[in-house]
Coordinates of C-alpha atoms in Angstrom, one line a residue:
M14 CA 15.6 93.1 -186.8
H15 CA 12.6 90.8 -187.6
T16 CA 12.1 88.6 -184.6
V17 CA 13.3 89.4 -181.1
L18 CA 13.0 87.5 -177.8
I19 CA 13.5 89.5 -174.6
T20 CA 13.6 88.0 -171.1
G21 CA 12.5 89.7 -167.9
T22 CA 9.9 91.9 -169.6
N23 CA 7.4 92.5 -166.8
R24 CA 9.1 95.7 -165.7
G25 CA 12.0 98.1 -165.9
I26 CA 14.5 97.8 -168.8
G27 CA 12.8 94.7 -170.1
Q28 CA 9.4 96.4 -170.5
A29 CA 11.2 99.3 -172.2
L30 CA 13.0 96.9 -174.5
V31 CA 9.7 95.5 -175.7
E32 CA 8.4 99.0 -176.6
E33 CA 11.7 100.0 -178.2
A34 CA 11.8 96.9 -180.4
L35 CA 8.3 97.7 -181.6
R36 CA 9.3 101.3 -182.2
Q37 CA 12.3 100.2 -184.3
G38 CA 10.1 98.0 -186.5
A39 CA 10.4 94.5 -185.1
E40 CA 7.9 92.2 -186.9
R41 CA 7.5 89.9 -183.9
V42 CA 8.5 90.3 -180.2
Y43 CA 8.5 87.4 -177.9
A44 CA 8.4 88.7 -174.4
G45 CA 9.5 86.3 -171.6
T46 CA 7.9 86.9 -168.3
R47 CA 7.2 85.1 -165.0
V48 CA 3.8 86.8 -164.5
P49 CA 0.8 86.8 -166.9
L50 CA 0.8 89.9 -169.2
T51 CA -1.0 91.1 -172.3
H52 CA -0.1 93.7 -174.8
K53 CA -2.2 95.9 -177.1
D54 CA 0.1 95.4 -180.1
S55 CA -0.5 92.1 -181.9
R56 CA 3.2 91.8 -182.7
V57 CA 3.9 90.9 -179.0
T58 CA 3.6 87.4 -177.8
Y59 CA 4.2 86.8 -174.1
L60 CA 5.9 83.5 -173.1
D61 CA 5.9 81.9 -169.7
L62 CA 9.7 82.0 -169.2
D63 CA 11.5 81.7 -165.9
V64 CA 15.1 81.6 -167.0
T65 CA 15.9 79.1 -164.3
D66 CA 13.3 76.6 -165.5
Q67 CA 14.7 74.3 -168.2
A68 CA 11.3 73.0 -169.1
Q69 CA 10.0 76.5 -169.9
I70 CA 13.1 77.3 -171.8
E71 CA 12.7 74.2 -174.0
A72 CA 9.0 74.9 -174.5
A73 CA 9.9 78.5 -175.6
A74 CA 12.5 77.2 -178.0
K75 CA 9.9 75.0 -179.7
T76 CA 7.4 77.9 -179.9
V77 CA 9.9 80.3 -181.5
E78 CA 10.7 78.9 -184.9
S79 CA 12.9 81.7 -186.1
L80 CA 14.9 84.3 -184.1
D81 CA 17.1 87.2 -185.1
V82 CA 17.9 88.7 -181.7
L83 CA 18.0 87.1 -178.2
V84 CA 18.1 89.7 -175.4
N85 CA 19.1 88.2 -172.1
N86 CA 17.7 90.9 -169.8
A87 CA 16.2 88.9 -166.9
G88 CA 18.2 89.5 -163.7
L89 CA 18.4 89.2 -160.0
A90 CA 19.9 91.9 -157.7
A91 CA 19.6 91.7 -153.9
Y92 CA 21.5 93.7 -151.4
D93 CA 23.6 91.5 -149.1
N94 CA 26.9 91.1 -147.3
L95 CA 28.1 88.0 -149.1
S96 CA 27.5 85.8 -146.1
D97 CA 24.6 83.9 -147.7
R98 CA 25.9 81.3 -150.1
A99 CA 22.4 80.3 -151.2
L100 CA 21.7 83.9 -152.3
L101 CA 24.9 83.9 -154.3
E102 CA 23.8 80.6 -156.0
Q103 CA 20.4 82.2 -156.8
H104 CA 22.2 85.1 -158.5
L105 CA 24.3 82.8 -160.5
A106 CA 21.3 80.7 -161.5
V107 CA 19.5 83.8 -162.9
N108 CA 22.3 86.0 -164.1
L109 CA 24.8 83.4 -165.4
F110 CA 23.1 80.1 -166.0
G111 CA 19.9 81.7 -167.3
P112 CA 21.6 83.4 -170.3
H113 CA 23.7 80.3 -170.9
A114 CA 20.7 78.1 -171.1
L115 CA 18.7 80.5 -173.3
A116 CA 21.6 80.9 -175.8
T117 CA 22.1 77.1 -175.9
A118 CA 18.4 76.5 -176.5
F119 CA 18.0 79.1 -179.3
L120 CA 21.4 78.5 -180.9
P121 CA 19.9 76.7 -184.0
Q122 CA 17.6 79.6 -184.7
L123 CA 20.3 82.2 -184.2
I124 CA 22.8 80.3 -186.5
E125 CA 20.1 80.0 -189.2
A126 CA 19.4 83.7 -189.0
R127 CA 23.0 84.8 -188.5
G128 CA 21.6 86.6 -185.5
A129 CA 22.7 88.2 -182.3
I130 CA 22.8 87.5 -178.6
V131 CA 22.6 90.6 -176.3
N132 CA 23.6 90.0 -172.7
V133 CA 22.4 92.9 -170.5
L134 CA 25.2 93.2 -167.9
S135 CA 26.4 96.0 -165.6
V136 CA 29.5 98.1 -164.9
A137 CA 29.5 96.0 -161.7
A138 CA 30.9 93.2 -163.9
L139 CA 34.1 95.2 -164.2
A140 CA 34.4 96.5 -160.6
S141 CA 32.4 94.9 -157.8
L142 CA 29.8 97.0 -156.0
P143 CA 30.3 95.9 -152.4
M144 CA 26.7 96.7 -151.4
I145 CA 25.5 94.0 -153.9
P146 CA 28.5 91.6 -154.1
A147 CA 26.5 88.5 -155.2
Y148 CA 25.0 90.5 -158.1
S149 CA 28.5 91.8 -159.0
I150 CA 30.1 88.4 -159.0
S151 CA 27.3 86.9 -161.1
K152 CA 27.6 89.8 -163.7
A153 CA 31.4 89.4 -163.8
A154 CA 30.8 85.7 -164.6
A155 CA 28.2 86.6 -167.2
F156 CA 30.7 89.1 -168.8
S157 CA 33.2 86.2 -169.1
L158 CA 30.5 84.0 -170.6
T159 CA 29.7 86.8 -173.1
Q160 CA 33.4 87.0 -174.2
A161 CA 33.6 83.2 -174.6
Q162 CA 30.3 83.1 -176.6
R163 CA 31.6 85.9 -178.9
A164 CA 34.7 84.0 -179.8
L165 CA 33.1 80.6 -180.1
L166 CA 30.0 81.6 -182.0
A167 CA 31.7 84.0 -184.5
P168 CA 32.5 81.2 -187.0
H169 CA 28.8 80.5 -187.0
G170 CA 27.9 84.1 -187.9
V171 CA 26.3 84.8 -184.5
R172 CA 27.2 88.2 -183.0
V173 CA 27.4 88.6 -179.2
H174 CA 26.9 92.0 -177.5
A175 CA 27.7 93.0 -173.9
V176 CA 25.6 95.8 -172.5
L177 CA 27.4 97.5 -169.6
T178 CA 24.8 99.5 -167.8
G179 CA 25.3 102.1 -165.1
P180 CA 22.6 103.1 -162.7
T181 CA 19.1 103.0 -164.3
D182 CA 15.9 104.2 -162.8
T183 CA 14.5 100.8 -161.9
E184 CA 13.6 99.1 -158.6
M185 CA 17.1 98.0 -158.1
S186 CA 18.7 101.4 -157.8
R187 CA 15.7 103.7 -157.3
D188 CA 16.7 104.5 -153.7
L189 CA 20.3 105.3 -154.5
D190 CA 21.1 109.0 -154.5
V191 CA 23.0 109.0 -157.8
P192 CA 22.1 110.1 -161.3
K193 CA 20.2 107.5 -163.2
A194 CA 19.3 106.9 -166.8
S195 CA 15.7 106.1 -167.8
P196 CA 14.9 102.6 -168.9
E197 CA 13.6 104.0 -172.2
S198 CA 16.9 105.7 -173.0
V199 CA 18.8 102.5 -172.1
A200 CA 16.6 100.4 -174.3
R201 CA 17.0 102.7 -177.2
A202 CA 20.8 102.7 -176.8
I203 CA 20.8 98.9 -176.7
F204 CA 19.0 98.4 -180.0
D205 CA 21.0 101.2 -181.6
G206 CA 24.2 99.6 -180.5
V207 CA 23.1 96.2 -181.9
A208 CA 22.2 97.8 -185.2
A209 CA 25.6 99.5 -185.3
G210 CA 27.4 96.3 -184.5
D211 CA 29.0 97.5 -181.3
E212 CA 30.4 94.5 -179.3
E213 CA 30.2 96.5 -176.1
I214 CA 27.3 98.8 -175.6
F215 CA 27.5 101.7 -173.1
P216 CA 23.9 102.9 -172.8
D217 CA 24.1 105.7 -170.2
A218 CA 26.2 108.6 -169.1
L219 CA 28.2 106.7 -166.5
S220 CA 29.1 103.7 -168.7
A221 CA 29.7 105.9 -171.7
T222 CA 32.8 107.3 -169.9
L223 CA 34.4 103.9 -170.5
A224 CA 33.8 103.9 -174.3
P225 CA 36.6 106.2 -175.6
G226 CA 39.5 104.0 -174.4
W227 CA 37.7 100.7 -174.5
A228 CA 38.9 99.3 -177.8
S229 CA 42.5 99.8 -177.0
G230 CA 42.2 99.0 -173.3
A231 CA 43.5 96.0 -171.4
V232 CA 40.2 94.1 -171.3
K233 CA 39.5 94.3 -175.0
T234 CA 43.1 93.7 -176.0
L235 CA 43.3 90.5 -173.9
E236 CA 39.9 89.4 -175.2
R237 CA 41.2 89.7 -178.8
Q238 CA 44.5 87.9 -178.0
N239 CA 42.7 85.1 -176.3
A240 CA 40.1 84.7 -179.1
A241 CA 43.0 84.5 -181.6
L242 CA 44.2 81.3 -179.9
L243 CA 41.2 79.5 -181.3
S244 CA 42.6 79.7 -184.8

């Protein structure tokens, strides 16, 4: 892992991912953020990067000449009752079209490096959380995007990982009375999973309960069958 770009790094899991990338020896970390930030480690370069702003994405792609790992972490999660279509569209803009736009913009660098795309998703992609339905819908769509990217980019040597997170101690779930993983432990599990080549990464105690039967389960079986149709 030489050069990493991480989006949504101003707080939570994104902030922890920057520190973990440094701890695991990254030579350069590009940290996308919507607010001005600085870092004491000279290996970190902050980028003005709103994942819904195509001009900023294109500017970032010109700045980053080489890239080994793209981590699509930036996300939106708002509690709602699914009555507000505009809010659903906002979630899709950030959680679906953002990762799509970043992967498209940085694809030449990733192909050159035979690198990896890491999409930070949620167990809500598999079973909707009714208290945050727009978030759940957008993450389900992003999971489908991840599966499509994995099949389509494999011939180019680009690996695509799906991170299926459970409750993490961030602003999104801090008020929920459920056990939560620390952002630091989630970040560590993400980069460990990428290093191990895990297509799906289960970075916390709740999501880890899915791991034992995942490879032989219906979702993974169908994914493999569908990908085989490309050949």
